Coordinates of C-alpha atoms in Angstrom, one line a residue:
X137 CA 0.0 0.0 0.0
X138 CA 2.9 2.4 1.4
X139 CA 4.6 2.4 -2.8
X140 CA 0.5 2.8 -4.5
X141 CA 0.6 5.3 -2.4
X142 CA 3.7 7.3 -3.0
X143 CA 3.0 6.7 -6.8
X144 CA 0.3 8.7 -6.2
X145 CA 1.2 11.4 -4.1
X146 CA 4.8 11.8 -6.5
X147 CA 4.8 15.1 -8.2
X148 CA 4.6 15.0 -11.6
X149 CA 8.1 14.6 -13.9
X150 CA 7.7 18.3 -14.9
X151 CA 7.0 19.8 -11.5
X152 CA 10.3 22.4 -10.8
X153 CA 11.9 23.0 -7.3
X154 CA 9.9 25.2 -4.5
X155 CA 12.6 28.6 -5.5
X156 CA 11.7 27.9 -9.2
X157 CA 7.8 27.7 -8.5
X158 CA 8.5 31.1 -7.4
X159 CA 8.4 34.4 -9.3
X160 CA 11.1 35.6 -9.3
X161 CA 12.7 39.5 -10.1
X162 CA 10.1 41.9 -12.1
X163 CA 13.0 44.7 -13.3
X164 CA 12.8 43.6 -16.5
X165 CA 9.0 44.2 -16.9
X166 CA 6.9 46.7 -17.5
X167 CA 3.5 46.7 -16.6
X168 CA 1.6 46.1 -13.7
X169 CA 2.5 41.8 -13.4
X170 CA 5.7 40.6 -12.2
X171 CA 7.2 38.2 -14.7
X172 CA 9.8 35.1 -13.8
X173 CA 13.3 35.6 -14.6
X174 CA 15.1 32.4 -14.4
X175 CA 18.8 34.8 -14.4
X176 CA 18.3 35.1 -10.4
X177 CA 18.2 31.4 -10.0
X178 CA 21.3 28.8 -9.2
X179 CA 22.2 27.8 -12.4
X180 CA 21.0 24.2 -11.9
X181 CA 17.3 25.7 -11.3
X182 CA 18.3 27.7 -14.1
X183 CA 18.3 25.1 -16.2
X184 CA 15.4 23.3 -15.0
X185 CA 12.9 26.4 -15.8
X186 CA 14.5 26.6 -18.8
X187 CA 13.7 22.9 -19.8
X188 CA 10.3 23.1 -18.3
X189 CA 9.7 26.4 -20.4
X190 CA 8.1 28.5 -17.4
X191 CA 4.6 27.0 -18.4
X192 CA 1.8 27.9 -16.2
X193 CA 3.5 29.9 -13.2
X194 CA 1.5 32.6 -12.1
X195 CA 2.7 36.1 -12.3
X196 CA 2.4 39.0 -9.3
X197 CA 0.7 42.2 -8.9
X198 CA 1.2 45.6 -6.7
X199 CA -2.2 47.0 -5.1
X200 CA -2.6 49.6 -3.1
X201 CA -5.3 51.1 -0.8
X202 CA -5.7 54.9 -0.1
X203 CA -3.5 55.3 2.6
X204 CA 0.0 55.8 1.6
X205 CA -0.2 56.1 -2.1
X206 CA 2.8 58.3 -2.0
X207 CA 4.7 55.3 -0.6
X208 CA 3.0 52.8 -3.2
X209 CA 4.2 54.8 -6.0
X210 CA 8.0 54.5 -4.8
X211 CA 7.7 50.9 -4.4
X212 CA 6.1 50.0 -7.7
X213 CA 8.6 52.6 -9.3
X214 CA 11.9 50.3 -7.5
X215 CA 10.2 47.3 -8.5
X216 CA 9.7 48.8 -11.9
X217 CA 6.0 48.3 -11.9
X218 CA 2.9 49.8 -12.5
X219 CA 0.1 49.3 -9.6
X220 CA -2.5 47.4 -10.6
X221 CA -6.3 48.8 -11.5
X222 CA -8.5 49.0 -8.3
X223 CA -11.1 51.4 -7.9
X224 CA -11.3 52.4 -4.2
X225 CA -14.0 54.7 -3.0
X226 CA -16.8 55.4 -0.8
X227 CA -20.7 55.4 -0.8
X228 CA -22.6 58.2 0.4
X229 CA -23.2 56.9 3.6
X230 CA -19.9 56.2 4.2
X231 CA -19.1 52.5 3.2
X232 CA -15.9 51.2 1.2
X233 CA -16.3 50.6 -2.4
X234 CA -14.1 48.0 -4.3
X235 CA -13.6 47.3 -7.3
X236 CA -10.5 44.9 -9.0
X237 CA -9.8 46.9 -12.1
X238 CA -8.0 43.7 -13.9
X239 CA -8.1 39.8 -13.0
X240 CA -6.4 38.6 -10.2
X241 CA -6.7 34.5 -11.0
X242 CA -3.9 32.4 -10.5
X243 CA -1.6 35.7 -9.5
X244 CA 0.5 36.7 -6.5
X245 CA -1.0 40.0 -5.2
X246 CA 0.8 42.5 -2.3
X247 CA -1.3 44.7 -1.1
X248 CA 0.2 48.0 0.1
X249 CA -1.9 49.4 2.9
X250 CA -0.8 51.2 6.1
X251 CA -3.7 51.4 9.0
X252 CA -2.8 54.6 10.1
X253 CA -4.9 57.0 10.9
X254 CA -7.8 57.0 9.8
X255 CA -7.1 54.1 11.8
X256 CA -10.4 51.9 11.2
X257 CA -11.2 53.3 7.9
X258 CA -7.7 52.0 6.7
X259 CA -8.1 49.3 8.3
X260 CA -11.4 48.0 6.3
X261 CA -10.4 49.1 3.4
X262 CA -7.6 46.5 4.0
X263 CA -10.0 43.8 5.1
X264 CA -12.8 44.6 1.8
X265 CA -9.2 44.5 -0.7
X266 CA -8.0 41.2 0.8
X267 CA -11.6 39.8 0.5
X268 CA -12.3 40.9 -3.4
X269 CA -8.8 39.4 -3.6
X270 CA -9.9 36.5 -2.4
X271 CA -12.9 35.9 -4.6
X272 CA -11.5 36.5 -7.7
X273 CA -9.2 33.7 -7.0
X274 CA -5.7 34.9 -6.5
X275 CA -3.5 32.7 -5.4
X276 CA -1.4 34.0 -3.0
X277 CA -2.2 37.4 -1.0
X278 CA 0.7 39.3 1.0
X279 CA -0.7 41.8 3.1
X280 CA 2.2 44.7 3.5
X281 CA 1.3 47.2 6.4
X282 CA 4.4 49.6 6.8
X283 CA 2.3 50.6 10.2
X284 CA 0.8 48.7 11.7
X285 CA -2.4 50.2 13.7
X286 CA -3.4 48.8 17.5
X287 CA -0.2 47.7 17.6
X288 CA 0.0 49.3 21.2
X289 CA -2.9 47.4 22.3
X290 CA -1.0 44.2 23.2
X291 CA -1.6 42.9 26.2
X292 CA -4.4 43.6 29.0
X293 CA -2.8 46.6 31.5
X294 CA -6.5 46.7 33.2
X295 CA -9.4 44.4 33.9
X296 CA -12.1 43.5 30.7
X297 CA -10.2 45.4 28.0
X298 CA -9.4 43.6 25.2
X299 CA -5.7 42.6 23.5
X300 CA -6.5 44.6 20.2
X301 CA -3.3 44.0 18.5
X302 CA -4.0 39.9 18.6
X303 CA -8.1 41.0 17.1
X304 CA -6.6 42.9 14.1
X305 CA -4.3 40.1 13.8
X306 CA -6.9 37.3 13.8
X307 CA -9.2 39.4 11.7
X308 CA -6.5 40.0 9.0
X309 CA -5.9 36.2 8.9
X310 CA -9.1 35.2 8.5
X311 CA -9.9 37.8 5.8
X312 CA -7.1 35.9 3.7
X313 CA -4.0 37.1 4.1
X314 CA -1.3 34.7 3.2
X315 CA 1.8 36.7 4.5
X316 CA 2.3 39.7 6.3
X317 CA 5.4 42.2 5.9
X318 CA 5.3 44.9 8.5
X319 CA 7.6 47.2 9.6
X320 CA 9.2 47.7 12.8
X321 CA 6.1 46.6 14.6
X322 CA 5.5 48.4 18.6
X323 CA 6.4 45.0 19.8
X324 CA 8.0 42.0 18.7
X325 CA 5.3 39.0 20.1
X326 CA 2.5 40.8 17.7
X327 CA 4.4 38.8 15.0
X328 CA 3.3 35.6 17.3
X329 CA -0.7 36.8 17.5
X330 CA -0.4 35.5 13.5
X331 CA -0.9 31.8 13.7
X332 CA -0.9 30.6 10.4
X333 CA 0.6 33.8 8.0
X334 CA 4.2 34.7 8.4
X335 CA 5.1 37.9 9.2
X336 CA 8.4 39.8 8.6
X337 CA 9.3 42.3 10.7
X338 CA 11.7 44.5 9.0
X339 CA 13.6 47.5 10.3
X340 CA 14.1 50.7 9.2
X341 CA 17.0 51.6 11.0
X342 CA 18.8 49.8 8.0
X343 CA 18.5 53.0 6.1
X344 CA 18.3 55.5 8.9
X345 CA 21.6 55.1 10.2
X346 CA 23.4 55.5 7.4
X347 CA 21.5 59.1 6.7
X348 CA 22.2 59.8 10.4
X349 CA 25.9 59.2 9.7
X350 CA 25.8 60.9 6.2
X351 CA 23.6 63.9 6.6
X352 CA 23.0 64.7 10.4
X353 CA 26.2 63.9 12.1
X354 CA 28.0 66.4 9.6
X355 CA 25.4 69.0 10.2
X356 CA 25.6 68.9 13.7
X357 CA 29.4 68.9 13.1
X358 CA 30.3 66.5 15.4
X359 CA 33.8 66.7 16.3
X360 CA 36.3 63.4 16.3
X361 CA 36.7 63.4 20.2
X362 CA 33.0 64.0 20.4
X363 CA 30.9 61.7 21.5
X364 CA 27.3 60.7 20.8
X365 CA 24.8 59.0 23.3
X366 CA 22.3 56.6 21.7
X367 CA 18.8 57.4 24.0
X368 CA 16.3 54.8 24.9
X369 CA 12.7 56.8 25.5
X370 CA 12.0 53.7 27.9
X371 CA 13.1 50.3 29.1
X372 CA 11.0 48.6 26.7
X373 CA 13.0 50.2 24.1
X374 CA 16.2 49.3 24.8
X375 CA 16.9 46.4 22.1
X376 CA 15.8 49.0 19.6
X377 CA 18.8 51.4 21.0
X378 CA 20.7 49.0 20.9
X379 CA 20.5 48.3 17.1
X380 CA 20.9 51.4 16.4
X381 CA 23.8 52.2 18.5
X382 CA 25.3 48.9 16.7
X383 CA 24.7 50.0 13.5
X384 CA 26.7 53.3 14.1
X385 CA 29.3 51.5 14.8
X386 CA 29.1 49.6 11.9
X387 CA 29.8 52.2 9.7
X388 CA 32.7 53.3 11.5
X389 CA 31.0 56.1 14.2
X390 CA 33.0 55.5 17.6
X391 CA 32.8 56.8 21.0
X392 CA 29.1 56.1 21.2
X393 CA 27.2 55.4 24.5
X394 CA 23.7 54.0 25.9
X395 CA 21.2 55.8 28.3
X396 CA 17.6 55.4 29.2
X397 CA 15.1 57.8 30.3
X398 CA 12.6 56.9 33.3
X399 CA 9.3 58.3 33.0
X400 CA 7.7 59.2 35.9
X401 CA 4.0 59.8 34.4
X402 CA 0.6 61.6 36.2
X403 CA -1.6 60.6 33.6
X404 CA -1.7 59.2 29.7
X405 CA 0.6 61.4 28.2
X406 CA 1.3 63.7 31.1
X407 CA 5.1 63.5 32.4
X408 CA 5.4 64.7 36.3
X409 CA 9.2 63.9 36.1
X410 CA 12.1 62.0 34.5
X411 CA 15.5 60.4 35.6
X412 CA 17.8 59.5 33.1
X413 CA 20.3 56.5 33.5
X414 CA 23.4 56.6 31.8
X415 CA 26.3 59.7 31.4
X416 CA 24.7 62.2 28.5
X417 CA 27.1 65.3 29.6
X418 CA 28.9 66.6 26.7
X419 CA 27.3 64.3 24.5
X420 CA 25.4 64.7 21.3
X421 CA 22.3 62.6 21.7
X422 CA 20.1 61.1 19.9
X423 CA 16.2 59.5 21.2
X424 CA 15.3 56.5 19.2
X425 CA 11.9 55.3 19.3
X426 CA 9.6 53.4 17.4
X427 CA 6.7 56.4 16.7
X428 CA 6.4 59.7 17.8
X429 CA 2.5 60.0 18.4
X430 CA 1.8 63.9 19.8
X431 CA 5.2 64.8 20.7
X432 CA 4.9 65.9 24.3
X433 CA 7.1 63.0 25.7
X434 CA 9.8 63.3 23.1
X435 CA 10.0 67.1 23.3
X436 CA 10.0 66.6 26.7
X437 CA 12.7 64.6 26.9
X438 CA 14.6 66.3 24.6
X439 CA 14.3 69.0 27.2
X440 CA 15.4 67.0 30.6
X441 CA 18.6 65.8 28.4
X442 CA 19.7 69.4 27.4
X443 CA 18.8 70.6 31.3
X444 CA 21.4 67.8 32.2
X445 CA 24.3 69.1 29.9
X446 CA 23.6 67.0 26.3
X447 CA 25.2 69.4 23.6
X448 CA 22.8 68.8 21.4
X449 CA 19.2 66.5 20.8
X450 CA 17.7 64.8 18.0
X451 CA 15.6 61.8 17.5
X452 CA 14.7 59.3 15.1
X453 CA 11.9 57.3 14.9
X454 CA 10.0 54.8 12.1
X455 CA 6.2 55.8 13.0
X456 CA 5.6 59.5 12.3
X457 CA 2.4 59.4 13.2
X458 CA 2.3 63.4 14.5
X459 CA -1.5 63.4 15.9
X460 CA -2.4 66.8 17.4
X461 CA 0.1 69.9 18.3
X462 CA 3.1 67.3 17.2
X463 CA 4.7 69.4 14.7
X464 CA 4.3 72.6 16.2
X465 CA 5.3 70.9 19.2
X466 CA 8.7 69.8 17.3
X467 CA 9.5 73.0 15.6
X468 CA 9.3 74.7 19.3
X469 CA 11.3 72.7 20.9
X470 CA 15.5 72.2 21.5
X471 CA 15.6 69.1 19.1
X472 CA 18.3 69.7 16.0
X473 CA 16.6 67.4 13.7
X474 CA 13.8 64.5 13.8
X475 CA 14.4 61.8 11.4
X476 CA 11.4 59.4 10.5
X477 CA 10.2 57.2 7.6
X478 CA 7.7 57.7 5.3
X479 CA 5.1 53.8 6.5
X480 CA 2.7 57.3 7.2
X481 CA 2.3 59.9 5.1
X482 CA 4.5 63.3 6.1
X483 CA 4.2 66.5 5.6
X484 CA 7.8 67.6 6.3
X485 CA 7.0 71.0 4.8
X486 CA 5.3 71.7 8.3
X487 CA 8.2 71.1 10.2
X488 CA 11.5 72.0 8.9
X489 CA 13.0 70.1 11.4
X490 CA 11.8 66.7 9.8
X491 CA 13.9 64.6 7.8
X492 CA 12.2 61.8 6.1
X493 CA 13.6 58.8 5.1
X494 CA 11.4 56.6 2.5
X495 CA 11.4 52.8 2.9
X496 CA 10.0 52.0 -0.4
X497 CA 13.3 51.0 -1.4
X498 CA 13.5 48.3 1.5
X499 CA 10.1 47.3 1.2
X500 CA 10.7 46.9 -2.7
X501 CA 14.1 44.2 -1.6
X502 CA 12.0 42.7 0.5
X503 CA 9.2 42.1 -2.1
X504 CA 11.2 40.8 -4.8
X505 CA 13.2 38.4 -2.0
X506 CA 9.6 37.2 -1.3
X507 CA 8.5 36.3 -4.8
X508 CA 11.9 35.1 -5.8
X509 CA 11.9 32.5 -2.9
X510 CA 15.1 34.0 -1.5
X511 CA 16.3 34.8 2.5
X512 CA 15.5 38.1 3.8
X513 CA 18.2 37.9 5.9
X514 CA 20.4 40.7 4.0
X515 CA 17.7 42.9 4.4
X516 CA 18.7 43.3 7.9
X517 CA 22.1 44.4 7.2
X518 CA 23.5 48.1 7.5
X519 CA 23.9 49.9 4.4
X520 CA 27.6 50.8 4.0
X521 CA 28.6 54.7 4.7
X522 CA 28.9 55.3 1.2
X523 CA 25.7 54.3 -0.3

């Protein structure tokens, strides 16, 4: 029974490898599908597609929702792409209208959608895409949220509240969602509120510290006996310091150091006092964080740190969300520079202190690694000074 059975369950003579099922680079397309190119291949699989004649493999497509189409349009233009057709609009009394402009059947789709704010909006919209998606019959769907919304809803702080990161989560899952590629997500156990999609977390300190080191360290004119202090905004933020005060060094920045800030806080949002541990005296610092919401803690911190002899503040964080007084907040206060990427739409001309850093180009890598069936480990290494 054990060899009928095998005989049966044997793919077919024709069938290639898992990498050369994949699809692999689209540069040399143009158009809205992805195409295989059988160059980015080992030579033996290669060889294989070649002999097979790349029969039958599906091809992908870039889709994109309304909330970041700035960032969309620099993906698709690194990928060397065209967006998909998809008609996203509303009713008059306020519900999301879809429409798939082209067919989908048999085709890899990534749809680009951050759920920033409007958080819920975005966040439907996302749901109603993945779910047409669905229908039409597309083979595989790769949901790619730059920022990820409830993401500081993770775990229960009070009684009968509920853990809204893991509900998106499940909710995003069971819409369709095959894959998930996020973006330096609040925390790193939301990847583990997925239970059957894959998520990638990547990190946009990749690109930001080589800007930091290229653009802001000169402007601050940092001096070769200087040093710089790498600032954690809280204790739950410390691995992220970390990485970036190892990716400074890296590229060759020395005489770096680590402090925290502790908060001491009256009320959501409302600082009564702060210690900071760690020397910042003398030093040139800058607060790295994952999002910068309203401002008033980072400005605020900025503040204690220069009280307590820094020579200078800036900050650099992925999120820019910027709710509220932020920016006006920001252009008031002592910071030199704030540094963010673009996973929300910015509108640096409001702030001449912002410096914004797209992560198109990464999210583009990691895209083509995806379809290509190839590690995304590299992704995760610091660009070199130069670049």
């Amino acid at each position: 029974l054990a060899p009928i059975l095998f005989h049966k369950m044997a793919a077919p003579p024709q069938t290639l490898s898992s990498p050369a099922r994949m699809i692999a680079s689209p540069f040399l397309r143009e158009g809205s599908v992805g195409t295989f190119d059988p160059k980015f291949l080992p030579q033996a699989q290669q060889d294989e597609a070649s002999a097979a004649g790349l029969k039958g493999y599906a091809g992908y497509k870039i889709l994109a929702g309304l909330s970041n189409p700035q960032l969309a349009d620099k993906v698709c233009s690194e990928l060397g792409v065209q967006q998909m057709a998809c008609t996203v609009g509303r009713h008059k009394d306020g519900e999301i209208n879809i429409q798939l402009g082209e067919s989908v059947r048999n085709c890899h789709v990534y749809v680009i959608q951050s759920t920033c704010p409007p958080v819920n909006d975005n966040l439907m919209e996302l749901f109603l895409i993945v779910r047409c998606l669905r229908r039409a019959s597309a083979k595989s769907i790769t949901a790619v949220m730059p920022y990820f919304g409830y993401a500081r809803q993770d775990r229960k702080v009070t009684a009968r509240v509920p853990i809204s990161a893991s509900d998106v989560a499940i909710m995003i899952e069971k819409a369709g969602v095959d894959r998930v590629l996020a973006m330096d997500l609040h925390c790193g156990q939301i990847q583990g509120f997925f239970h059957h999609a894959p998520v990638d977390n990547l990190s946009s300190l990749r690109d930001m510290a080589p800007y930091f080191v290229n653009k802001i360290i000169p402007d601050l004119g940092v001096g070769p006996d200087e040093q710089i202090c790498v600032v954690s905004p809280d204790a739950g933020g410390v691995a992220r310091a970390k990485e970036f005060l190892n990716s400074l060094t890296t590229l060759g920045v020395s005489n770096i150091t680590l402090a925290i800030t502790v908060k001491h806080r009256s009320g959501p949002g409302e600082i009564e006092g702060m210690n900071v541990v760690g020397e910042i005296e003398g030093k040139h610092c800058v607060i790295v964080d994952d999002m910068i919401d309203t401002a008033g803690t980072l400005c605020k911190s900025a503040e204690t740190l220069m009280e307590m002899g820094a020579k200078s503040v800036c900050a650099a964080a992925t999120h820019g969300l910027f709710n509220g007084p932020a920016l006006p907040r920001i252009t008031k206060s002592v910071m030199r520079y704030v540094l963010v990427s673009d996973t929300i739409p910015v509108k640096s001309e409001e702030c001449d202190k912002l410096r914004v850093v797209s992560s198109g180009p990464l999210i583009a890598e990691a895209i083509n690694c995806i379809n290509s069936g190839q590690s995304l480990s590299g992704l995760f290494k610091i660009l070199q000074k130069d670049s």
